[in-house]
Amino acid sequence: MMEIEVVGGEMASFDADLLQLPEFSQLALKSNPHLAEELFSIWLSLPETNKLVKSLLSDAKSGTSLNSLGNSSVNVSGSSLPSVFPAGSTPPLSPRSTSGSPRVSKQRAGPSSLASPLKIVSEPVREVIPQFYFKNGRPPPTEMRDQCVFAIDQHFYGHMDGLQVQEFKSITKEICKLPSFFSTALFRKIDVEGTGIVTRDQFVDYWMRGNLLTKDLATRIYIILKRPDRSYLTQDDFKPVLRELLTSHPGLEFLQSTPEFQERYAETVIYRIFYYINRSGTGHLTLRELKRGNLIAAMQHVDEEEDINKVLKYFSYEHFYVIYCKFWELDTDHDFFIDKENLIRYGNHALTYRIVDRIFSQVPRKFTSKVVGKMCYEDFVYFMLSEEDKSSEPALEYWFRCIDLDGNGLLTPNELQYFYEEQLHRMECMAQEPVLFEDVLCQIVDMIGPENQGYITLRDLKGCKLSGNVFNILFNLNKFIAFESRDPFLIRQERENPTLTEWDRFAHREYIRLSMEEDAENVSNGSGDIWDESLDAPF
């Protein structure tokens, strides 16, 4: 670059843009700065250019503005301007100030008035993003809120002092759209001071401030049941609603005279809920698990259905009766605990010793029992639900962990043979025609169709409807024989009621058997009013 000395020591660097040569594109000049410098040197060596430069220097020394070219003694705008190009295509000189200039230069501190040319950049337009996250959920539309407040005012009309707990059921069912047996739990959630009264303003504040109006039913139930300092539900959180269900449901009125069985019924319902819904097995039921399960639909069903035994999911009294009676039969000393010798008698000695040992090693599920070597009632509920419906996902996981001896997530032929050996020995002792393990293994592989012929994964089992029979083959001799014989009556039952689970069918058959046994026992004891008693109330 050439530099021109200006009065006062100012230095101006040559810029290719200042040539403004229409014969050459600006991109070509910028990409080849040596060409621009060479052209500038040729122009500067011309005699006319020498005169122009001297004139400009003279003007600069006299204090004349360099931009005021019209005051210069040399007419730079005329045709006498020396150029290496034809006349009419001469480039103008670069302006030295910002006045009237299309360029905007940043003023620098120092003696120089020259500045780097900058383009004007407009301020970006700020776009206001509407709020998309709300801690308690999106507020309800004004119309929905007004309608809800109007309905609340109607229910509180004539109750200026508020409502008591027995008057709160209509609010729970009609305004909150909750099952009626949530009334007490909701009332106590609002009445934190325990005054026994909930006013209109208290309810509006709780329902609107928590934004429960726009939440789905599962979230409402979750918020009402859980404790404020927790992000999950425990078994104890369900006890208040089950207590109210026991006192208000017409299908459970007969239990009011036997509070001990009320408590056992509530426990059984809770254990069944956590068995099917709490898939993590932590005892902490999350909102995600609650939404994925069918508990909400079952709660709505039991609230509308007067016959409690028609609600097969969780709440059936017949199902509770079967579970409790089975436990009571095995618990010979009635200390409410079961050991290995008790459990081996389950199902008329249907299970093998090896599988019972695995259960008591707590591999499939850690016992909640505090007594070493014994399972409590809750542990038995988990076992029985898994045993009688091996096709359910919780049961498949339960028994898979039992058979997976090394815990690597794969069932190998060696592991299957380990459990089948005892089955084979029992068949020989019972004079049954033994089925060799090689034949059984081929049958299992054909039945399951695993991705890898060398082992079976839990995913393989969950993808097959007959997977429960695999476990019966390995350690339940009675069900293995029944599966081999293919009882036509049971097959017809399954086709007539395809929506029923294996557990539903078993519980129904077992309840009838237990009821008949109790009737026969009452007759043998000379009970005169046995025919007047309901079979739905065996206690």
XYZ file of C-alpha atoms in Angstrom:
539
model
C 0.000 0.000 0.000
C 1.191 3.550 -0.741
C 0.843 6.170 1.911
C 0.411 9.929 1.430
C 1.800 12.312 4.032
C -0.679 14.967 5.085
C -0.147 18.098 7.129
C -0.098 17.460 10.843
C 1.393 13.995 10.427
C -1.863 12.327 9.323
C -1.494 9.122 7.341
C -4.046 7.833 4.852
C -3.862 4.290 3.535
C -4.833 3.472 0.011
C -8.042 1.497 -0.367
C -8.884 -0.298 -3.628
C -12.555 0.703 -3.213
C -11.580 4.366 -3.651
C -10.531 3.812 -7.276
C -14.153 3.172 -8.315
C -13.150 1.851 -11.719
C -16.169 0.796 -13.794
C -13.872 -1.082 -16.185
C -12.959 -3.514 -13.423
C -15.261 -5.282 -10.999
C -14.732 -4.423 -7.361
C -14.448 -8.145 -6.542
C -11.549 -8.496 -9.010
C -9.712 -5.514 -7.540
C -10.185 -6.757 -3.951
C -9.095 -10.277 -4.752
C -5.933 -8.928 -6.491
C -4.656 -5.946 -4.465
C -1.374 -5.829 -6.446
C -3.294 -4.952 -9.619
C -4.986 -2.031 -7.852
C -1.661 -0.768 -6.521
C -0.073 -1.035 -9.945
C -2.881 0.972 -11.548
C -2.596 3.559 -8.801
C 1.166 3.848 -9.350
C 0.673 4.387 -13.103
C -1.917 7.075 -12.444
C 0.280 8.751 -9.847
C 3.262 8.881 -12.262
C 1.369 10.972 -14.823
C 2.413 14.681 -14.994
C -1.171 15.841 -14.550
C -1.462 13.787 -11.401
C 1.738 15.322 -10.050
C 0.235 18.784 -10.456
C -2.976 17.681 -8.724
C -1.148 16.225 -5.749
C 0.955 19.358 -5.315
C -2.179 21.511 -5.486
C -3.875 19.399 -2.828
C -0.833 19.570 -0.578
C -0.753 23.348 -0.966
C -4.436 23.560 -0.018
C -3.845 21.329 2.983
C -0.994 23.480 4.239
C -3.103 26.618 3.897
C -5.874 25.051 5.963
C -8.322 24.544 3.134
C -10.595 21.507 3.619
C -9.649 18.589 1.464
C -13.343 17.940 0.808
C -13.794 21.417 -0.580
C -12.446 20.440 -3.924
C -14.186 23.332 -5.573
C -11.780 25.756 -3.750
C -8.726 23.960 -5.066
C -6.674 25.579 -7.730
C -6.992 22.446 -9.780
C -10.343 21.554 -11.246
C -10.595 17.899 -10.452
C -14.092 17.581 -11.781
C -13.214 18.709 -15.263
C -11.864 16.832 -18.196
C -8.313 17.932 -17.369
C -8.084 15.347 -14.580
C -5.290 12.974 -15.519
C -6.418 9.410 -15.953
C -5.242 6.167 -17.370
C -8.817 5.561 -18.534
C -10.954 7.350 -21.124
C -12.605 10.592 -20.056
C -15.937 10.342 -18.293
C -14.995 7.324 -16.184
C -12.781 8.999 -13.587
C -13.259 7.917 -9.942
C -14.160 10.580 -7.364
C -11.913 11.194 -4.362
C -12.914 9.641 -1.048
C -14.760 12.077 1.240
C -12.904 13.063 4.422
C -15.863 13.846 6.666
C -19.213 12.284 7.527
C -21.219 15.218 6.225
C -23.186 14.249 3.155
C -21.465 10.869 3.045
C -23.341 7.621 2.441
C -20.865 5.930 4.775
C -21.039 6.151 8.539
C -17.648 6.219 10.242
C -16.930 5.814 13.887
C -15.178 8.880 15.389
C -11.764 7.955 16.745
C -9.731 9.743 19.402
C -6.539 11.272 18.016
C -5.434 13.845 15.525
C -6.652 11.936 12.462
C -10.080 12.656 11.019
C -9.990 9.508 8.908
C -12.060 6.490 9.979
C -12.845 3.024 8.742
C -16.048 2.958 6.662
C -18.888 1.064 8.393
C -22.314 0.031 7.191
C -25.379 1.114 9.108
C -26.859 -1.945 10.915
C -30.452 -1.622 12.012
C -31.470 -2.734 15.499
C -33.070 -6.246 15.469
C -36.767 -6.252 16.148
C -37.531 -7.926 19.485
C -40.225 -10.545 19.253
C -42.175 -11.069 22.455
C -42.529 -14.820 23.115
C -45.716 -15.605 25.020
C -45.374 -17.488 28.296
C -45.428 -21.203 27.642
C -44.506 -22.625 31.093
C -46.733 -22.339 34.117
C -45.699 -23.933 37.399
C -49.228 -25.077 38.217
C -50.335 -25.550 34.610
C -51.897 -23.186 32.108
C -54.610 -20.998 33.673
C -58.146 -21.844 32.578
C -59.902 -19.679 30.003
C -62.009 -16.911 31.484
C -65.245 -18.506 30.325
C -64.392 -21.860 31.934
C -63.389 -20.145 35.171
C -66.603 -18.120 35.286
C -68.732 -21.213 34.709
C -66.938 -23.066 37.497
C -67.331 -20.164 39.948
C -71.017 -19.949 39.093
C -71.500 -23.677 39.808
C -69.574 -23.324 43.083
C -71.801 -20.416 44.135
C -74.872 -22.553 43.536
C -73.568 -25.381 45.736
C -72.630 -22.982 48.536
C -75.905 -21.054 48.275
C -77.552 -21.034 51.693
C -74.310 -22.109 53.383
C -72.686 -18.787 54.109
C -70.674 -20.303 56.961
C -69.407 -23.141 54.756
C -69.990 -26.872 54.334
C -69.290 -29.744 56.695
C -67.633 -32.949 55.543
C -70.908 -34.876 55.141
C -72.239 -32.060 52.917
C -69.147 -31.943 50.732
C -69.821 -35.016 48.578
C -71.757 -33.091 45.908
C -68.835 -30.689 45.517
C -66.440 -33.617 45.124
C -68.479 -35.417 42.496
C -70.147 -32.613 40.508
C -67.609 -29.787 40.645
C -64.335 -31.704 40.977
C -65.470 -34.719 38.887
C -63.841 -37.052 41.416
C -65.163 -40.370 42.760
C -67.477 -39.679 45.682
C -65.277 -41.596 48.143
C -62.607 -38.901 47.710
C -64.840 -36.437 49.551
C -63.209 -36.716 52.974
C -59.666 -36.666 51.582
C -60.407 -33.524 49.551
C -62.187 -31.861 52.498
C -59.219 -32.399 54.805
C -56.821 -31.207 52.119
C -58.617 -27.835 52.131
C -59.438 -27.660 55.842
C -55.815 -27.589 56.950
C -56.715 -26.009 60.293
C -59.121 -28.834 61.152
C -62.108 -26.548 61.782
C -64.588 -29.032 60.287
C -65.852 -26.353 57.885
C -64.831 -25.437 54.327
C -66.064 -22.049 53.142
C -66.765 -21.000 49.596
C -63.669 -18.780 49.457
C -61.457 -21.560 50.819
C -62.607 -23.982 48.159
C -62.281 -21.448 45.317
C -58.811 -20.505 46.507
C -57.662 -24.144 46.675
C -59.267 -25.230 43.407
C -58.282 -22.163 41.395
C -54.919 -21.331 42.980
C -53.700 -24.875 42.423
C -55.165 -24.661 38.907
C -56.874 -28.024 39.411
C -59.704 -26.978 37.102
C -57.644 -27.617 33.956
C -55.821 -30.750 35.144
C -56.770 -34.283 34.107
C -58.428 -36.627 36.573
C -55.280 -38.655 37.285
C -53.335 -35.507 38.198
C -56.152 -34.281 40.453
C -56.232 -37.580 42.329
C -52.454 -37.610 42.587
C -52.337 -34.070 44.049
C -55.122 -34.744 46.536
C -53.659 -38.027 47.804
C -49.957 -37.231 48.029
C -48.268 -35.397 50.878
C -46.984 -31.872 50.126
C -43.336 -32.753 50.745
C -43.320 -35.788 48.416
C -43.353 -36.392 44.679
C -44.914 -39.871 44.897
C -47.697 -41.851 46.551
C -47.238 -44.504 49.220
C -49.578 -47.240 50.404
C -50.662 -45.139 53.373
C -51.870 -42.373 51.057
C -54.646 -44.660 49.762
C -56.009 -45.637 53.168
C -58.287 -42.570 53.711
C -60.181 -43.088 50.429
C -60.544 -46.834 51.063
C -61.902 -46.179 54.547
C -64.558 -43.928 53.042
C -65.294 -46.498 50.331
C -65.887 -49.142 53.023
C -68.314 -46.919 54.898
C -70.215 -45.601 51.871
C -70.345 -48.333 49.217
C -73.551 -50.407 49.344
C -71.678 -53.560 48.286
C -69.479 -53.393 51.398
C -72.045 -52.543 54.054
C -72.016 -56.105 55.418
C -68.404 -55.620 56.532
C -69.241 -52.789 58.923
C -69.851 -55.290 61.708
C -66.386 -56.827 61.215
C -63.818 -54.000 61.273
C -60.892 -56.449 61.244
C -61.947 -57.663 57.793
C -62.518 -54.106 56.639
C -58.865 -53.481 57.356
C -57.781 -56.678 55.561
C -59.907 -55.793 52.544
C -58.364 -52.313 52.323
C -54.855 -53.767 52.622
C -55.530 -56.298 49.873
C -56.847 -53.627 47.502
C -53.751 -51.480 48.119
C -51.389 -54.429 47.601
C -53.094 -55.259 44.310
C -52.842 -51.630 43.186
C -49.121 -51.487 43.842
C -48.549 -54.939 42.332
C -49.946 -53.884 38.958
C -49.289 -50.099 38.881
C -45.983 -49.597 40.731
C -43.872 -51.315 38.095
C -40.627 -49.964 39.529
C -41.285 -51.973 42.707
C -40.022 -49.163 44.938
C -43.243 -48.664 46.871
C -43.298 -45.092 45.542
C -46.104 -44.661 43.017
C -45.339 -41.813 40.600
C -47.761 -39.715 38.564
C -46.417 -41.313 35.395
C -47.210 -44.800 36.701
C -50.651 -43.686 37.843
C -51.478 -42.339 34.383
C -50.186 -45.449 32.615
C -52.288 -47.832 34.703
C -56.023 -48.540 34.781
C -56.621 -47.536 38.405
C -58.502 -44.301 37.589
C -60.996 -46.172 35.401
C -61.468 -48.789 38.141
C -62.142 -46.043 40.720
C -64.778 -44.510 38.484
C -66.311 -47.943 37.915
C -66.547 -48.811 41.606
C -68.109 -45.412 42.301
C -70.938 -46.105 39.850
C -71.401 -49.870 40.333
C -73.382 -51.065 43.352
C -72.221 -54.685 43.010
C -68.633 -54.534 44.224
C -67.861 -57.967 42.769
C -68.443 -56.712 39.229
C -65.419 -54.436 39.594
C -62.803 -57.092 38.870
C -59.881 -54.670 38.883
C -58.567 -54.246 42.436
C -61.882 -53.804 44.329
C -63.725 -57.141 44.023
C -64.601 -58.553 47.439
C -64.638 -62.089 46.023
C -61.037 -61.702 44.964
C -60.077 -60.506 48.425
C -61.946 -63.440 49.952
C -60.030 -65.959 47.832
C -56.628 -64.435 48.631
C -57.258 -64.152 52.342
C -58.691 -67.657 52.674
C -55.719 -69.144 50.813
C -53.357 -67.369 53.160
C -55.327 -68.479 56.223
C -55.274 -72.108 55.073
C -51.490 -72.127 54.754
C -50.864 -70.187 57.973
C -51.510 -73.138 60.245
C -50.368 -71.447 63.473
C -52.188 -68.202 62.488
C -49.300 -65.939 63.391
C -49.874 -64.159 60.065
C -46.594 -65.428 58.638
C -45.813 -68.248 56.173
C -42.594 -70.245 55.972
C -41.264 -72.609 53.296
C -43.087 -75.651 54.650
C -46.354 -73.732 54.581
C -45.890 -72.493 51.034
C -44.908 -75.894 49.657
C -48.491 -76.996 50.407
C -49.909 -74.305 48.111
C -52.163 -75.666 45.356
C -52.081 -79.199 46.724
C -48.263 -79.363 46.675
C -48.118 -78.080 43.103
C -44.804 -76.239 43.415
C -41.292 -77.687 43.482
C -38.886 -77.205 46.373
C -36.410 -75.469 44.121
C -38.805 -72.704 43.114
C -39.939 -72.234 46.719
C -36.302 -71.844 47.739
C -35.881 -69.155 45.097
C -38.951 -67.314 46.357
C -37.667 -67.316 49.936
C -34.237 -66.205 48.772
C -36.135 -62.995 47.906
C -34.717 -62.904 44.396
C -38.014 -62.121 42.635
C -39.050 -59.611 45.287
C -37.633 -58.544 48.626
C -39.984 -59.464 51.487
C -41.607 -56.729 53.532
C -41.805 -59.209 56.410
C -39.641 -58.352 59.403
C -39.336 -62.006 60.426
C -36.378 -63.821 58.861
C -37.341 -66.818 56.749
C -41.054 -65.981 56.630
C -43.304 -64.052 54.279
C -46.094 -61.793 55.495
C -49.533 -61.265 54.002
C -48.318 -58.608 51.538
C -45.565 -60.921 50.276
C -48.124 -63.687 49.831
C -50.436 -61.414 47.801
C -47.594 -60.683 45.378
C -46.787 -64.403 45.138
C -50.372 -65.520 44.605
C -51.157 -62.921 41.947
C -48.007 -63.995 40.111
C -48.747 -67.704 40.472
C -52.338 -67.629 39.285
C -51.841 -65.320 36.308
C -48.380 -65.959 34.929
C -49.183 -64.186 31.662
C -49.372 -60.719 33.248
C -46.290 -58.523 32.952
C -45.642 -58.303 36.722
C -45.858 -62.100 36.940
C -43.540 -62.618 33.975
C -40.942 -60.379 35.614
C -41.444 -62.138 38.977
C -40.852 -65.654 37.636
C -38.164 -64.612 35.160
C -36.023 -63.405 38.055
C -36.602 -66.733 39.788
C -35.383 -68.832 36.851
C -32.504 -66.493 35.945
C -30.005 -68.056 38.366
C -27.012 -65.907 37.410
C -29.036 -62.722 36.975
C -27.691 -61.940 33.499
C -31.125 -61.382 31.958
C -30.991 -64.587 29.885
C -32.661 -67.939 30.483
C -30.297 -70.600 29.184
C -31.065 -74.309 28.632
C -28.983 -75.166 31.713
C -31.131 -72.927 33.913
C -34.338 -74.344 32.485
C -33.071 -77.902 33.011
C -32.130 -77.166 36.629
C -35.765 -76.455 37.523
C -37.260 -79.120 35.244
C -35.207 -81.923 36.794
C -37.394 -81.870 39.908
C -40.532 -81.865 37.762
C -39.286 -84.939 35.917
C -38.559 -86.729 39.185
C -42.037 -85.918 40.517
C -43.659 -87.265 37.350
C -41.794 -90.531 37.793
C -42.876 -90.766 41.432
C -46.513 -90.187 40.464
C -46.350 -92.851 37.745
C -46.846 -90.179 35.107
C -45.292 -90.700 31.709
C -42.095 -88.651 31.925
C -41.371 -86.033 29.272
C -37.666 -85.706 28.522
C -36.098 -82.292 28.860
C -34.968 -82.282 25.216
C -38.618 -82.566 24.148
C -39.685 -79.926 26.639
C -36.978 -77.537 25.444
C -38.110 -77.901 21.821
C -41.677 -77.265 22.905
C -40.676 -74.119 24.827
C -38.638 -72.749 21.913
C -41.498 -73.401 19.473
C -43.944 -71.794 21.873
C -41.943 -68.641 22.577
C -40.085 -68.197 19.288
C -37.125 -66.331 20.821
C -34.939 -64.028 18.736
C -31.933 -66.185 19.629
C -32.396 -69.946 19.776
C -29.709 -70.269 22.463
C -31.519 -68.355 25.212
C -34.790 -66.665 26.162
C -35.093 -63.042 27.206
C -37.831 -61.268 29.126
C -38.716 -59.458 25.924
C -39.279 -62.811 24.208
C -41.657 -63.876 26.979
C -43.628 -60.618 26.929
C -44.140 -60.985 23.202
C -45.853 -64.380 23.529
C -49.356 -64.999 24.885
C -48.465 -68.553 25.990
C -45.364 -67.564 27.946
C -47.004 -68.290 31.313
C -47.121 -71.983 30.410
C -43.327 -72.068 30.259
C -43.115 -71.523 34.006
C -45.852 -74.070 34.676
C -43.788 -76.625 32.729
C -40.746 -75.865 34.866
C -42.127 -75.897 38.416
C -45.934 -76.383 38.683
C -46.759 -80.029 37.993
C -50.544 -79.737 38.322
C -50.796 -76.899 35.795
C -48.287 -78.617 33.506
C -50.462 -81.727 33.363
C -53.576 -79.593 32.843
C -51.855 -77.784 29.984
C -50.889 -81.078 28.358
C -54.427 -82.487 28.696
C -56.061 -79.320 27.218
C -59.358 -79.363 29.133
C -62.076 -78.531 26.553
C -64.272 -76.941 29.244
C -61.585 -74.403 30.167
C -60.871 -73.700 26.502
C -64.553 -72.946 25.899
C -64.628 -70.671 28.949
C -61.709 -68.665 27.623
C -63.393 -68.224 24.253
C -66.681 -67.126 25.813
C -65.021 -64.485 28.025
C -61.841 -63.333 26.251
C -61.647 -60.166 28.368
C -61.224 -62.123 31.603
C -57.695 -62.747 32.814
C -56.374 -66.023 34.196
C -56.623 -64.479 37.638
C -60.295 -63.537 37.125
C -61.205 -67.089 36.103
C -59.237 -68.653 38.939
C -60.712 -66.337 41.572
C -64.250 -67.027 40.371
C -63.799 -70.815 40.476
C -62.068 -70.707 43.830
C -64.689 -68.437 45.381
C -67.446 -70.857 44.403
C -65.489 -73.770 45.880
C -64.788 -71.954 49.147
C -68.406 -70.846 49.448
C -69.661 -74.384 48.971
C -67.208 -75.691 51.567
C -68.369 -73.093 54.065
C -72.019 -73.936 53.376
C -71.325 -77.620 53.936
C -69.485 -76.844 57.163
C -72.352 -74.718 58.433
C -74.859 -77.458 57.609
C -72.765 -80.067 59.421
C -72.655 -77.775 62.448
C -76.453 -77.612 62.484
C -76.823 -73.955 61.542
C -80.517 -73.324 60.997
C -80.267 -69.995 59.232
C -77.560 -70.868 56.724
C -79.915 -70.534 53.749
C -80.730 -66.973 54.751
C -77.107 -65.873 54.682
C -75.597 -64.247 51.634
C -72.719 -65.983 49.898
C -71.213 -62.542 49.358
C -70.654 -62.185 53.082
C -68.760 -65.300 54.192
C -67.387 -63.522 57.236
